[in-house]
PDB file of C-alpha atoms in Angstrom:
ATOM      1  CA  ALA A   4       0.000   0.000   0.000  1.00  0.00           C
ATOM      2  CA  GLN A   5       1.179   3.513  -0.725  1.00  0.00           C
ATOM      3  CA  SER A   6       1.583   6.157   1.968  1.00  0.00           C
ATOM      4  CA  VAL A   7       2.788   9.705   2.503  1.00  0.00           C
ATOM      5  CA  ALA A   8       4.329  11.191   5.615  1.00  0.00           C
ATOM      6  CA  GLN A   9       4.516  14.890   6.331  1.00  0.00           C
ATOM      7  CA  PRO A  10       6.453  14.835   9.590  1.00  0.00           C
ATOM      8  CA  GLU A  11       5.756  18.426  10.594  1.00  0.00           C
ATOM      9  CA  ASP A  12       2.269  19.593  11.494  1.00  0.00           C
ATOM     10  CA  GLN A  13       3.460  23.175  11.353  1.00  0.00           C
ATOM     11  CA  VAL A  14       6.407  25.047   9.920  1.00  0.00           C
ATOM     12  CA  ASN A  15       7.219  28.575  11.002  1.00  0.00           C
ATOM     13  CA  VAL A  16       9.507  30.826   8.963  1.00  0.00           C
ATOM     14  CA  ALA A  17      10.263  34.515   8.808  1.00  0.00           C
ATOM     15  CA  GLU A  18       9.400  36.431   5.678  1.00  0.00           C
ATOM     16  CA  GLY A  19      12.344  36.541   3.308  1.00  0.00           C
ATOM     17  CA  ASN A  20      13.901  33.359   4.663  1.00  0.00           C
ATOM     18  CA  PRO A  21      13.991  30.093   2.731  1.00  0.00           C
ATOM     19  CA  LEU A  22      11.334  27.530   3.544  1.00  0.00           C
ATOM     20  CA  THR A  23      11.177  23.752   3.354  1.00  0.00           C
ATOM     21  CA  VAL A  24       8.118  21.565   3.852  1.00  0.00           C
ATOM     22  CA  LYS A  25       9.028  17.916   4.129  1.00  0.00           C
ATOM     23  CA  CYS A  26       7.418  14.889   2.503  1.00  0.00           C
ATOM     24  CA  THR A  27       8.440  11.244   2.369  1.00  0.00           C
ATOM     25  CA  TYR A  28       6.552   8.519   0.572  1.00  0.00           C
ATOM     26  CA  SER A  29       6.185   4.801   0.140  1.00  0.00           C
ATOM     27  CA  VAL A  30       4.891   3.243  -3.080  1.00  0.00           C
ATOM     28  CA  SER A  31       5.467   0.176  -5.218  1.00  0.00           C
ATOM     29  CA  GLY A  32       7.531   1.009  -8.246  1.00  0.00           C
ATOM     30  CA  ASN A  33       8.157   4.502  -9.489  1.00  0.00           C
ATOM     31  CA  PRO A  34       6.090   7.325  -8.005  1.00  0.00           C
ATOM     32  CA  TYR A  35       4.147  10.235  -9.308  1.00  0.00           C
ATOM     33  CA  LEU A  36       4.424  12.974  -6.684  1.00  0.00           C
ATOM     34  CA  PHE A  37       2.349  16.111  -6.188  1.00  0.00           C
ATOM     35  CA  TRP A  38       2.166  19.173  -3.974  1.00  0.00           C
ATOM     36  CA  TYR A  39      -1.055  21.068  -3.380  1.00  0.00           C
ATOM     37  CA  VAL A  40      -1.783  24.214  -1.382  1.00  0.00           C
ATOM     38  CA  GLN A  41      -4.965  25.067   0.492  1.00  0.00           C
ATOM     39  CA  TYR A  42      -5.696  28.648   1.450  1.00  0.00           C
ATOM     40  CA  PRO A  43      -8.321  29.338   4.141  1.00  0.00           C
ATOM     41  CA  ASN A  44     -11.868  28.536   3.043  1.00  0.00           C
ATOM     42  CA  ARG A  45     -10.679  27.292  -0.325  1.00  0.00           C
ATOM     43  CA  GLY A  46     -10.215  23.975  -2.079  1.00  0.00           C
ATOM     44  CA  LEU A  47      -6.819  22.457  -2.772  1.00  0.00           C
ATOM     45  CA  GLN A  48      -4.844  24.009  -5.586  1.00  0.00           C
ATOM     46  CA  PHE A  49      -2.146  22.223  -7.587  1.00  0.00           C
ATOM     47  CA  LEU A  50       1.411  23.557  -7.149  1.00  0.00           C
ATOM     48  CA  LEU A  51       3.738  21.130  -8.919  1.00  0.00           C
ATOM     49  CA  LYS A  52       4.383  17.494  -9.748  1.00  0.00           C
ATOM     50  CA  TYR A  53       7.166  15.042 -10.442  1.00  0.00           C
ATOM     51  CA  ILE A  54       6.519  12.492 -13.143  1.00  0.00           C
ATOM     52  CA  THR A  55       9.940  11.643 -14.543  1.00  0.00           C
ATOM     53  CA  GLY A  56      13.168  13.315 -15.591  1.00  0.00           C
ATOM     54  CA  ASP A  57      14.850  16.177 -13.777  1.00  0.00           C
ATOM     55  CA  ASN A  58      14.750  15.687 -10.017  1.00  0.00           C
ATOM     56  CA  LEU A  59      14.200  19.394  -9.406  1.00  0.00           C
ATOM     57  CA  VAL A  60      10.692  20.434 -10.317  1.00  0.00           C
ATOM     58  CA  LYS A  61       9.556  24.043 -10.523  1.00  0.00           C
ATOM     59  CA  GLY A  62       5.978  25.071  -9.933  1.00  0.00           C
ATOM     60  CA  SER A  63       3.633  27.933  -9.253  1.00  0.00           C
ATOM     61  CA  TYR A  64       4.352  30.979  -7.053  1.00  0.00           C
ATOM     62  CA  GLY A  65       8.120  30.368  -6.995  1.00  0.00           C
ATOM     63  CA  PHE A  66       7.889  26.960  -5.329  1.00  0.00           C
ATOM     64  CA  GLU A  67      10.072  24.035  -6.279  1.00  0.00           C
ATOM     65  CA  ALA A  68      10.510  20.490  -5.044  1.00  0.00           C
ATOM     66  CA  GLU A  69      13.338  18.006  -5.198  1.00  0.00           C
ATOM     67  CA  PHE A  70      12.723  14.336  -5.828  1.00  0.00           C
ATOM     68  CA  ASN A  71      15.193  12.088  -4.020  1.00  0.00           C
ATOM     69  CA  LYS A  72      14.667   8.446  -4.885  1.00  0.00           C
ATOM     70  CA  SER A  73      17.175   7.013  -2.421  1.00  0.00           C
ATOM     71  CA  GLN A  74      15.594   8.884   0.469  1.00  0.00           C
ATOM     72  CA  THR A  75      12.047   8.503  -0.913  1.00  0.00           C
ATOM     73  CA  SER A  76      11.491  12.192  -0.348  1.00  0.00           C
ATOM     74  CA  PHE A  77       9.896  15.078  -2.218  1.00  0.00           C
ATOM     75  CA  HIS A  78      10.462  18.193  -0.126  1.00  0.00           C
ATOM     76  CA  LEU A  79       8.833  21.477  -1.108  1.00  0.00           C
ATOM     77  CA  LYS A  80      11.069  24.536  -1.096  1.00  0.00           C
ATOM     78  CA  LYS A  81      11.054  28.247  -1.769  1.00  0.00           C
ATOM     79  CA  PRO A  82      14.108  30.505  -1.605  1.00  0.00           C
ATOM     80  CA  SER A  83      12.331  33.483  -0.040  1.00  0.00           C
ATOM     81  CA  ALA A  84       9.070  33.109   1.858  1.00  0.00           C
ATOM     82  CA  LEU A  85       6.198  35.575   1.650  1.00  0.00           C
ATOM     83  CA  VAL A  86       3.504  36.188   4.258  1.00  0.00           C
ATOM     84  CA  SER A  87       1.001  35.280   1.537  1.00  0.00           C
ATOM     85  CA  ASP A  88       2.539  31.768   1.374  1.00  0.00           C
ATOM     86  CA  SER A  89       0.926  31.016   4.729  1.00  0.00           C
ATOM     87  CA  ALA A  90      -1.426  28.105   4.033  1.00  0.00           C
ATOM     88  CA  LEU A  91      -1.879  24.359   4.414  1.00  0.00           C
ATOM     89  CA  TYR A  92       0.311  22.235   2.144  1.00  0.00           C
ATOM     90  CA  PHE A  93      -0.399  18.660   1.088  1.00  0.00           C
ATOM     91  CA  CYS A  94       1.913  16.127  -0.518  1.00  0.00           C
ATOM     92  CA  ALA A  95       0.388  13.265  -2.533  1.00  0.00           C
ATOM     93  CA  VAL A  96       1.728  10.112  -4.214  1.00  0.00           C
ATOM     94  CA  SER A  97       0.398   7.755  -6.892  1.00  0.00           C
ATOM     95  CA  PRO A  98       1.991   4.658  -8.366  1.00  0.00           C
ATOM     96  CA  SER A  99       3.109   5.094 -11.961  1.00  0.00           C
ATOM     97  CA  SER A 100       2.001   1.591 -12.916  1.00  0.00           C
ATOM     98  CA  GLY A 101      -0.403  -1.020 -11.684  1.00  0.00           C
ATOM     99  CA  GLY A 102      -3.208  -0.453  -9.231  1.00  0.00           C
ATOM    100  CA  SER A 103      -6.029   2.032  -9.633  1.00  0.00           C
ATOM    101  CA  TYR A 104      -3.847   5.147  -9.790  1.00  0.00           C
ATOM    102  CA  ILE A 105      -5.590   6.712  -6.820  1.00  0.00           C
ATOM    103  CA  PRO A 106      -3.458   9.362  -5.126  1.00  0.00           C
ATOM    104  CA  THR A 107      -2.782   9.138  -1.408  1.00  0.00           C
ATOM    105  CA  PHE A 108      -2.470  12.400   0.491  1.00  0.00           C
ATOM    106  CA  GLY A 109      -0.394  13.268   3.519  1.00  0.00           C
ATOM    107  CA  ARG A 110      -1.981  14.846   6.579  1.00  0.00           C
ATOM    108  CA  GLY A 111      -0.880  18.333   5.606  1.00  0.00           C
ATOM    109  CA  THR A 112       1.608  20.853   6.968  1.00  0.00           C
ATOM    110  CA  SER A 113       0.552  24.295   8.073  1.00  0.00           C
ATOM    111  CA  LEU A 114       3.072  26.892   6.895  1.00  0.00           C
ATOM    112  CA  ILE A 115       3.119  30.134   8.842  1.00  0.00           C
ATOM    113  CA  VAL A 116       5.253  32.950   7.500  1.00  0.00           C
ATOM    114  CA  HIS A 117       5.855  35.716  10.017  1.00  0.00           C
ATOM    115  CA  PRO A 118       6.315  39.336   8.875  1.00  0.00           C
TER     116      PRO A 118
ATOM    117  CA  ASP B   1     -17.129  30.785 -13.400  1.00  0.00           C
ATOM    118  CA  ALA B   2     -15.411  28.126 -11.351  1.00  0.00           C
ATOM    119  CA  ASP B   3     -14.539  24.873 -13.115  1.00  0.00           C
ATOM    120  CA  VAL B   4     -15.602  22.663 -10.189  1.00  0.00           C
ATOM    121  CA  THR B   5     -18.554  23.810  -8.112  1.00  0.00           C
ATOM    122  CA  GLN B   6     -20.071  22.346  -4.985  1.00  0.00           C
ATOM    123  CA  THR B   7     -23.467  22.970  -3.424  1.00  0.00           C
ATOM    124  CA  PRO B   8     -24.258  23.767  -0.724  1.00  0.00           C
ATOM    125  CA  ARG B   9     -21.139  25.497   0.621  1.00  0.00           C
ATOM    126  CA  ASN B  10     -22.297  25.180   4.193  1.00  0.00           C
ATOM    127  CA  ARG B  11     -24.896  22.909   5.745  1.00  0.00           C
ATOM    128  CA  ILE B  12     -26.070  22.254   9.257  1.00  0.00           C
ATOM    129  CA  THR B  13     -28.263  19.227   9.754  1.00  0.00           C
ATOM    130  CA  LYS B  14     -29.465  16.944  12.515  1.00  0.00           C
ATOM    131  CA  THR B  15     -28.597  13.364  13.318  1.00  0.00           C
ATOM    132  CA  GLY B  16     -30.607  10.923  11.240  1.00  0.00           C
ATOM    133  CA  LYS B  17     -31.366  13.293   8.386  1.00  0.00           C
ATOM    134  CA  ARG B  18     -30.617  12.426   4.768  1.00  0.00           C
ATOM    135  CA  ILE B  19     -28.422  14.925   3.013  1.00  0.00           C
ATOM    136  CA  MET B  20     -27.012  15.253  -0.487  1.00  0.00           C
ATOM    137  CA  LEU B  21     -23.922  17.172  -1.515  1.00  0.00           C
ATOM    138  CA  GLU B  22     -23.625  18.013  -5.176  1.00  0.00           C
ATOM    139  CA  CYS B  23     -20.647  18.524  -7.426  1.00  0.00           C
ATOM    140  CA  SER B  24     -20.606  19.847 -10.983  1.00  0.00           C
ATOM    141  CA  GLN B  25     -17.683  20.404 -13.323  1.00  0.00           C
ATOM    142  CA  THR B  26     -17.193  22.154 -16.638  1.00  0.00           C
ATOM    143  CA  LYS B  27     -13.711  20.765 -17.287  1.00  0.00           C
ATOM    144  CA  GLY B  28     -14.930  17.782 -19.283  1.00  0.00           C
ATOM    145  CA  HIS B  29     -12.997  15.367 -17.067  1.00  0.00           C
ATOM    146  CA  ASP B  30     -14.046  11.736 -16.819  1.00  0.00           C
ATOM    147  CA  ARG B  31     -12.686  11.120 -13.331  1.00  0.00           C
ATOM    148  CA  MET B  32     -14.396  12.494 -10.251  1.00  0.00           C
ATOM    149  CA  TYR B  33     -13.692  11.999  -6.552  1.00  0.00           C
ATOM    150  CA  TRP B  34     -15.209  12.752  -3.158  1.00  0.00           C
ATOM    151  CA  TYR B  35     -12.944  13.387  -0.156  1.00  0.00           C
ATOM    152  CA  ARG B  36     -13.481  14.443   3.405  1.00  0.00           C
ATOM    153  CA  GLN B  37     -11.018  16.578   5.306  1.00  0.00           C
ATOM    154  CA  ASP B  38     -10.670  16.438   9.067  1.00  0.00           C
ATOM    155  CA  PRO B  39      -8.104  18.423  11.055  1.00  0.00           C
ATOM    156  CA  GLY B  40      -4.905  16.417  11.453  1.00  0.00           C
ATOM    157  CA  LEU B  41      -6.112  13.621   9.185  1.00  0.00           C
ATOM    158  CA  GLY B  42      -5.627  15.210   5.791  1.00  0.00           C
ATOM    159  CA  LEU B  43      -7.815  14.119   2.893  1.00  0.00           C
ATOM    160  CA  ARG B  44      -9.458  10.717   2.906  1.00  0.00           C
ATOM    161  CA  LEU B  45     -11.112   9.246  -0.162  1.00  0.00           C
ATOM    162  CA  ILE B  46     -14.809   8.359   0.133  1.00  0.00           C
ATOM    163  CA  TYR B  47     -15.767   7.351  -3.431  1.00  0.00           C
ATOM    164  CA  TYR B  48     -14.440   7.796  -6.923  1.00  0.00           C
ATOM    165  CA  SER B  49     -15.741   7.377 -10.456  1.00  0.00           C
ATOM    166  CA  PHE B  50     -13.777   6.992 -13.684  1.00  0.00           C
ATOM    167  CA  ASP B  51     -16.818   7.397 -15.904  1.00  0.00           C
ATOM    168  CA  VAL B  52     -20.595   7.464 -15.698  1.00  0.00           C
ATOM    169  CA  LYS B  53     -20.879   3.683 -15.384  1.00  0.00           C
ATOM    170  CA  ASP B  54     -17.994   3.268 -12.977  1.00  0.00           C
ATOM    171  CA  ILE B  55     -18.334   3.808  -9.200  1.00  0.00           C
ATOM    172  CA  ASN B  56     -15.746   2.657  -6.682  1.00  0.00           C
ATOM    173  CA  LYS B  57     -15.475   2.751  -2.917  1.00  0.00           C
ATOM    174  CA  GLY B  58     -12.638   4.602  -1.273  1.00  0.00           C
ATOM    175  CA  GLU B  59     -11.085   4.007   2.122  1.00  0.00           C
ATOM    176  CA  ILE B  60     -13.993   5.448   4.157  1.00  0.00           C
ATOM    177  CA  SER B  61     -17.182   4.713   2.195  1.00  0.00           C
ATOM    178  CA  ASP B  62     -19.293   3.373   5.092  1.00  0.00           C
ATOM    179  CA  GLY B  63     -22.289   5.625   5.723  1.00  0.00           C
ATOM    180  CA  TYR B  64     -22.009   7.283   2.308  1.00  0.00           C
ATOM    181  CA  SER B  65     -23.357   6.630  -1.180  1.00  0.00           C
ATOM    182  CA  VAL B  66     -22.803   8.355  -4.506  1.00  0.00           C
ATOM    183  CA  SER B  67     -24.485   8.883  -7.840  1.00  0.00           C
ATOM    184  CA  ARG B  68     -22.834   9.831 -11.140  1.00  0.00           C
ATOM    185  CA  GLN B  69     -25.748  11.375 -12.974  1.00  0.00           C
ATOM    186  CA  ALA B  70     -23.698  12.549 -15.939  1.00  0.00           C
ATOM    187  CA  GLN B  71     -20.075  13.103 -16.844  1.00  0.00           C
ATOM    188  CA  ALA B  72     -20.311  16.519 -15.243  1.00  0.00           C
ATOM    189  CA  LYS B  73     -22.207  15.636 -12.058  1.00  0.00           C
ATOM    190  CA  PHE B  74     -21.244  13.523  -9.067  1.00  0.00           C
ATOM    191  CA  SER B  75     -23.360  13.587  -5.894  1.00  0.00           C
ATOM    192  CA  LEU B  76     -22.542  12.355  -2.407  1.00  0.00           C
ATOM    193  CA  SER B  77     -25.325  11.271  -0.051  1.00  0.00           C
ATOM    194  CA  LEU B  78     -25.404  10.644   3.645  1.00  0.00           C
ATOM    195  CA  GLU B  79     -28.437   8.407   4.147  1.00  0.00           C
ATOM    196  CA  SER B  80     -28.648   8.962   7.892  1.00  0.00           C
ATOM    197  CA  ALA B  81     -26.223  11.601   9.069  1.00  0.00           C
ATOM    198  CA  ILE B  82     -24.300  11.160  12.309  1.00  0.00           C
ATOM    199  CA  PRO B  83     -22.171  13.684  14.235  1.00  0.00           C
ATOM    200  CA  ASN B  84     -18.822  12.099  13.299  1.00  0.00           C
ATOM    201  CA  GLN B  85     -19.617  12.897   9.673  1.00  0.00           C
ATOM    202  CA  THR B  86     -19.099  16.547  10.537  1.00  0.00           C
ATOM    203  CA  ALA B  87     -16.252  17.554   8.219  1.00  0.00           C
ATOM    204  CA  LEU B  88     -15.200  19.516   5.174  1.00  0.00           C
ATOM    205  CA  TYR B  89     -16.078  17.676   1.967  1.00  0.00           C
ATOM    206  CA  PHE B  90     -14.298  18.173  -1.331  1.00  0.00           C
ATOM    207  CA  CYS B  91     -15.094  17.078  -4.832  1.00  0.00           C
ATOM    208  CA  ALA B  92     -12.224  16.740  -7.298  1.00  0.00           C
ATOM    209  CA  THR B  93     -11.769  15.929 -10.972  1.00  0.00           C
ATOM    210  CA  MET B  94      -8.924  14.589 -13.076  1.00  0.00           C
ATOM    211  CA  THR B  95      -8.425  14.152 -16.774  1.00  0.00           C
ATOM    212  CA  GLY B  96      -6.819  11.337 -18.663  1.00  0.00           C
ATOM    213  CA  THR B  97      -5.770   7.835 -17.802  1.00  0.00           C
ATOM    214  CA  GLY B  98      -3.137   6.642 -15.390  1.00  0.00           C
ATOM    215  CA  ALA B  99      -2.208   8.952 -12.549  1.00  0.00           C
ATOM    216  CA  LEU B 100       0.190  11.525 -13.956  1.00  0.00           C
ATOM    217  CA  ASN B 101      -2.313  14.356 -14.069  1.00  0.00           C
ATOM    218  CA  GLU B 102      -3.173  16.660 -11.211  1.00  0.00           C
ATOM    219  CA  GLN B 103      -6.573  16.916  -9.600  1.00  0.00           C
ATOM    220  CA  PHE B 104      -8.815  19.976  -9.633  1.00  0.00           C
ATOM    221  CA  PHE B 105     -10.746  20.619  -6.447  1.00  0.00           C
ATOM    222  CA  GLY B 106     -14.020  22.334  -5.714  1.00  0.00           C
ATOM    223  CA  PRO B 107     -14.300  24.949  -2.961  1.00  0.00           C
ATOM    224  CA  GLY B 108     -15.638  22.474  -0.426  1.00  0.00           C
ATOM    225  CA  THR B 109     -18.811  21.933   1.581  1.00  0.00           C
ATOM    226  CA  ARG B 110     -18.650  22.423   5.330  1.00  0.00           C
ATOM    227  CA  LEU B 111     -21.100  19.964   6.886  1.00  0.00           C
ATOM    228  CA  THR B 112     -22.122  20.039  10.529  1.00  0.00           C
ATOM    229  CA  VAL B 113     -24.225  17.230  11.961  1.00  0.00           C
ATOM    230  CA  LEU B 114     -25.793  18.063  15.305  1.00  0.00           C
TER     231      LEU B 114
END
């Protein structure tokens, strides 16, 4: 069975500092990996995904994520945090072959960027 | 107009009542999903449908049923609501086959069962 772990319930960072939101996964075979963001009173919004190829993936709003196969990780990063980045972030994984291709989501990490 | 819409956005109901949450999409996607979100538990899949004739249970389908009335419409019903079904419910869509495409989420329905 596939699973996602987001080890931090909350990440606090000062505006202008770099941020990292951690995600590790478990899946049979090669993974498809996703990050979504949820702003208050809104649905989830796609940020970026890793399918294949370059391990560094760039997405919306200046976010990027690095796929590390040996560590089974897909951490979300941004070089300089903004107060407006404060939101709930979800990592998700799907198997690239076999199964029903249903994504599994992590429990979410609340990012708080302080002015 | 939003691509994925959910009605109602908020609903308060009483234990034992039947309630239906509706989802409509204009994206033309075949795949539709219903999730519930609870604090600290993330998103959990209730039901999903890959086309009008295809309905599948997710990890927490007990107490819920669904109907795929058309490609664009996917409804979630609680036949007899109970307080632990109080949660935020999301509908989502996805295009294509396999799993390499992202999902598109509706704005959510906040359901409170008293």
